[in-house]
Amino acid sequence: MYIEANGIKIYYEKYGSGAPLIMCHCNSMTHKIFDRAAKELSKYFTVYCPDTRGHGKSEKVKTLHYDDMARDIYCFINELGLEKPIFYGFSDGGISGLILASKYPDLLSRLIVSGASLNPDSTKDNMMKFFKFRSHIDRSDKMTLMLREPDITDEMLKSISVPTFVTAGERDLIKLEHTKHIAETIPGAKLKIFPKTGHTGYIMYSTKIADYILSVIEH
């Protein structure tokens, strides 16, 4: 299905019934990484899985910015008339979620982020070298985005008032101290580090993240 939000066409899939839950994917992937998790979560929630701008079937754009992605979700929620949705974001989706919750404090009922970064320095050096290489070879704005953004400040984190849950893998490409800082700075946030896993292992094409969401969200 398509909807116009923030001036562009956003493609999304919708599953199940119940309270609204939005799942936002990582850089260079699509909503399909949540197929297994969404199927499980749809037993309890109405699950919305959009392709973010410039990804999948959503409209292509000249340049990518996290502020625009967050605004897209704000407009998506309003266009669909969703009442206090739960927002889950993985990696780039998590960054968008942090920005969204800081700018629109009354919009969401819960915020769950996995593998989100505060700034380019949040990413381990070896992965930044890889992103720079890919950006040079592919001329891809998706890679360039991660080299220049985000810029999430402590003031933004402190302004998040919605109940928040922060996760990462023990071997995540995001530095552990940055993930801990997010959880420690957002008032009342809860932190979960998944053992013996990296950035994607407990999320992509997996029900593990669904199990976690169900464990922390009343349903």
Coordinates of C-alpha atoms in Angstrom, one line a residue:
M1 CA 0.0 0.0 0.0
Y2 CA 1.1 3.6 -0.6
I3 CA 0.4 6.8 1.3
E4 CA 1.7 10.3 0.7
A5 CA 3.5 11.6 3.7
N6 CA 5.8 14.7 4.0
G7 CA 5.4 15.2 0.3
I8 CA 6.6 11.8 -0.9
K9 CA 5.1 8.4 -1.5
I10 CA 5.7 5.9 1.2
Y11 CA 5.1 2.2 0.7
Y12 CA 4.1 0.1 3.6
E13 CA 2.6 -3.2 4.6
K14 CA 0.0 -3.7 7.3
Y15 CA -0.6 -6.8 9.4
G16 CA -3.0 -7.9 12.2
S17 CA -5.2 -5.9 14.5
G18 CA -5.0 -4.1 17.8
A19 CA -3.0 -1.2 19.0
P20 CA -0.7 0.3 16.3
L21 CA 2.9 -0.6 16.2
I22 CA 5.3 0.8 13.6
M23 CA 8.5 -1.0 12.6
C24 CA 11.2 1.0 10.8
H25 CA 14.1 -0.8 9.1
C26 CA 17.9 -0.1 8.8
N27 CA 20.0 1.5 6.1
S28 CA 19.9 -0.2 2.6
M29 CA 17.3 -2.8 3.5
T30 CA 13.4 -2.8 3.4
H31 CA 10.4 -3.7 5.5
K32 CA 10.9 -7.3 4.5
I33 CA 13.6 -7.8 7.2
F34 CA 10.7 -7.8 9.7
D35 CA 8.5 -10.4 7.9
R36 CA 8.9 -13.0 10.6
A37 CA 8.7 -10.6 13.6
A38 CA 5.7 -8.8 12.1
K39 CA 3.8 -12.1 11.6
E40 CA 4.3 -12.9 15.3
L41 CA 3.5 -9.3 16.5
S42 CA 0.4 -9.2 14.3
K43 CA -1.3 -11.6 16.7
Y44 CA -1.4 -8.7 19.3
F45 CA -1.0 -5.5 17.3
T46 CA -1.8 -3.8 14.1
V47 CA 1.8 -3.7 12.6
Y48 CA 2.8 -1.1 10.1
C49 CA 6.1 -1.7 8.2
P50 CA 7.0 1.1 5.9
D51 CA 9.9 1.3 3.5
T52 CA 11.8 4.5 4.4
R53 CA 12.4 7.2 1.8
G54 CA 14.9 6.2 -0.9
H55 CA 14.5 2.5 0.1
G56 CA 12.4 -0.4 -1.3
K57 CA 9.2 0.7 -3.0
S58 CA 9.1 4.2 -1.4
E59 CA 9.9 7.3 -3.5
K60 CA 13.5 7.9 -4.3
V61 CA 15.0 11.2 -3.2
K62 CA 18.1 13.2 -4.2
T63 CA 19.7 13.2 -0.7
L64 CA 18.9 11.4 2.6
H65 CA 18.7 13.0 6.0
Y66 CA 17.5 11.5 9.3
D67 CA 15.5 14.6 10.1
D68 CA 13.5 14.0 6.9
M69 CA 13.0 10.4 7.8
A70 CA 11.7 11.2 11.2
R71 CA 9.3 13.8 9.7
D72 CA 8.1 11.2 7.2
I73 CA 7.0 9.0 10.2
Y74 CA 5.3 11.9 11.9
C75 CA 3.3 12.6 8.7
F76 CA 2.7 8.9 8.2
I77 CA 1.2 8.6 11.7
N78 CA -1.0 11.6 11.1
E79 CA -2.1 10.7 7.6
L80 CA -3.2 7.3 8.9
G81 CA -4.8 8.7 12.0
L82 CA -2.8 6.4 14.3
E83 CA -3.5 7.0 18.0
K84 CA -0.3 6.9 20.2
P85 CA 1.5 4.1 18.2
I86 CA 4.4 2.1 19.6
F87 CA 7.5 2.8 17.5
Y88 CA 10.2 0.2 16.9
G89 CA 13.3 1.3 15.0
F90 CA 16.4 -0.7 14.0
S91 CA 19.7 1.1 13.3
D92 CA 18.6 4.0 10.9
G93 CA 15.1 3.4 12.1
G94 CA 16.2 3.7 15.7
I95 CA 17.9 7.1 14.9
S96 CA 14.6 8.3 13.3
G97 CA 12.8 7.1 16.4
L98 CA 15.0 9.1 18.8
I99 CA 14.6 12.2 16.7
L100 CA 10.8 11.7 16.4
A101 CA 10.3 11.2 20.1
S102 CA 12.5 14.3 21.0
K103 CA 10.6 16.5 18.6
Y104 CA 7.1 15.2 19.2
P105 CA 6.9 14.2 22.8
D106 CA 3.2 13.4 22.8
L107 CA 3.1 11.4 19.6
L108 CA 4.1 7.9 20.7
S109 CA 3.1 5.5 23.5
R110 CA 6.4 3.6 23.6
L111 CA 9.7 3.9 21.9
I112 CA 12.0 0.9 21.3
V113 CA 15.3 1.3 19.4
S114 CA 18.0 -1.2 18.4
G115 CA 21.5 -0.4 17.3
A116 CA 20.9 3.3 17.1
S117 CA 23.8 5.8 16.9
L118 CA 24.1 9.3 18.2
N119 CA 26.6 10.5 15.6
P120 CA 29.1 9.0 13.2
D121 CA 31.6 8.5 16.0
S122 CA 29.2 6.0 17.6
T123 CA 30.1 3.5 14.9
K124 CA 33.2 1.3 15.3
D125 CA 36.2 2.4 13.3
N126 CA 36.4 -0.7 11.1
M127 CA 32.8 -0.3 10.0
M128 CA 33.3 3.4 9.3
K129 CA 36.2 2.5 7.0
F130 CA 33.8 0.1 5.2
F131 CA 31.1 2.7 4.8
K132 CA 33.7 5.2 3.4
F133 CA 34.8 2.5 0.9
R134 CA 31.3 1.7 -0.2
S135 CA 30.4 5.4 -0.5
H136 CA 33.4 5.9 -2.8
I137 CA 32.7 2.8 -4.9
D138 CA 28.9 2.9 -5.1
R139 CA 28.4 6.7 -5.0
S140 CA 25.5 5.8 -2.7
D141 CA 23.9 8.4 -0.6
K142 CA 22.8 5.7 1.8
M143 CA 26.4 5.1 2.8
T144 CA 27.3 8.8 2.8
L145 CA 24.4 9.4 5.2
M146 CA 26.1 7.3 7.9
L147 CA 29.3 9.2 7.4
R148 CA 27.8 12.7 8.0
E149 CA 24.8 12.1 10.3
P150 CA 23.1 11.9 12.8
D151 CA 23.8 14.6 15.4
I152 CA 21.7 13.6 18.4
T153 CA 22.5 15.7 21.4
D154 CA 22.1 15.0 25.1
E155 CA 19.4 17.7 25.2
M156 CA 17.4 15.8 22.6
L157 CA 17.7 12.6 24.6
K158 CA 16.8 14.2 27.9
S159 CA 13.7 15.7 26.2
I160 CA 12.3 12.2 25.4
S161 CA 9.5 11.6 27.9
V162 CA 7.9 8.4 26.4
P163 CA 8.8 5.1 28.0
T164 CA 11.9 4.0 26.1
F165 CA 13.7 0.6 25.6
V166 CA 17.2 0.6 24.1
T167 CA 18.8 -2.6 22.7
A168 CA 22.0 -3.6 21.0
G169 CA 24.0 -6.7 20.3
E170 CA 27.0 -7.6 22.5
R171 CA 29.1 -7.5 19.3
D172 CA 27.2 -4.6 17.7
L173 CA 28.9 -2.3 15.2
I174 CA 27.7 0.6 17.4
K175 CA 30.1 1.2 20.3
L176 CA 28.7 -0.2 23.6
E177 CA 29.4 3.0 25.5
H178 CA 27.3 5.0 23.1
T179 CA 24.3 2.6 23.4
K180 CA 24.7 2.8 27.2
H181 CA 24.8 6.6 27.0
I182 CA 21.5 6.6 25.1
A183 CA 19.8 4.5 27.8
E184 CA 21.4 6.4 30.7
T185 CA 20.5 9.9 29.3
I186 CA 16.8 9.2 28.3
P187 CA 14.8 9.5 31.5
G188 CA 13.7 6.1 32.8
A189 CA 15.0 4.2 29.7
K190 CA 15.6 0.4 30.0
L191 CA 18.7 -1.2 28.4
K192 CA 19.0 -4.7 27.0
I193 CA 22.3 -6.1 25.5
F194 CA 21.7 -9.3 23.6
P195 CA 24.7 -11.7 24.3
K196 CA 26.8 -13.3 21.6
T197 CA 25.2 -11.4 18.7
G198 CA 26.0 -8.5 16.4
H199 CA 24.1 -5.6 14.9
T200 CA 21.6 -7.7 13.0
G201 CA 21.5 -11.2 14.4
Y202 CA 18.6 -10.9 16.7
I203 CA 16.5 -8.7 14.3
M204 CA 16.7 -9.4 10.6
Y205 CA 14.4 -12.3 9.5
S206 CA 14.1 -13.3 13.2
T207 CA 11.4 -13.6 15.8
K208 CA 13.8 -12.7 18.6
I209 CA 13.0 -9.0 18.4
A210 CA 9.3 -9.8 18.4
D211 CA 9.8 -11.8 21.6
Y212 CA 11.6 -8.9 23.2
I213 CA 8.9 -6.4 22.2
L214 CA 6.2 -8.6 23.6
S215 CA 8.2 -9.0 26.8
V216 CA 8.4 -5.2 27.5
I217 CA 5.1 -4.0 26.0
E218 CA 1.7 -4.8 27.6
H219 CA -0.6 -6.5 25.1

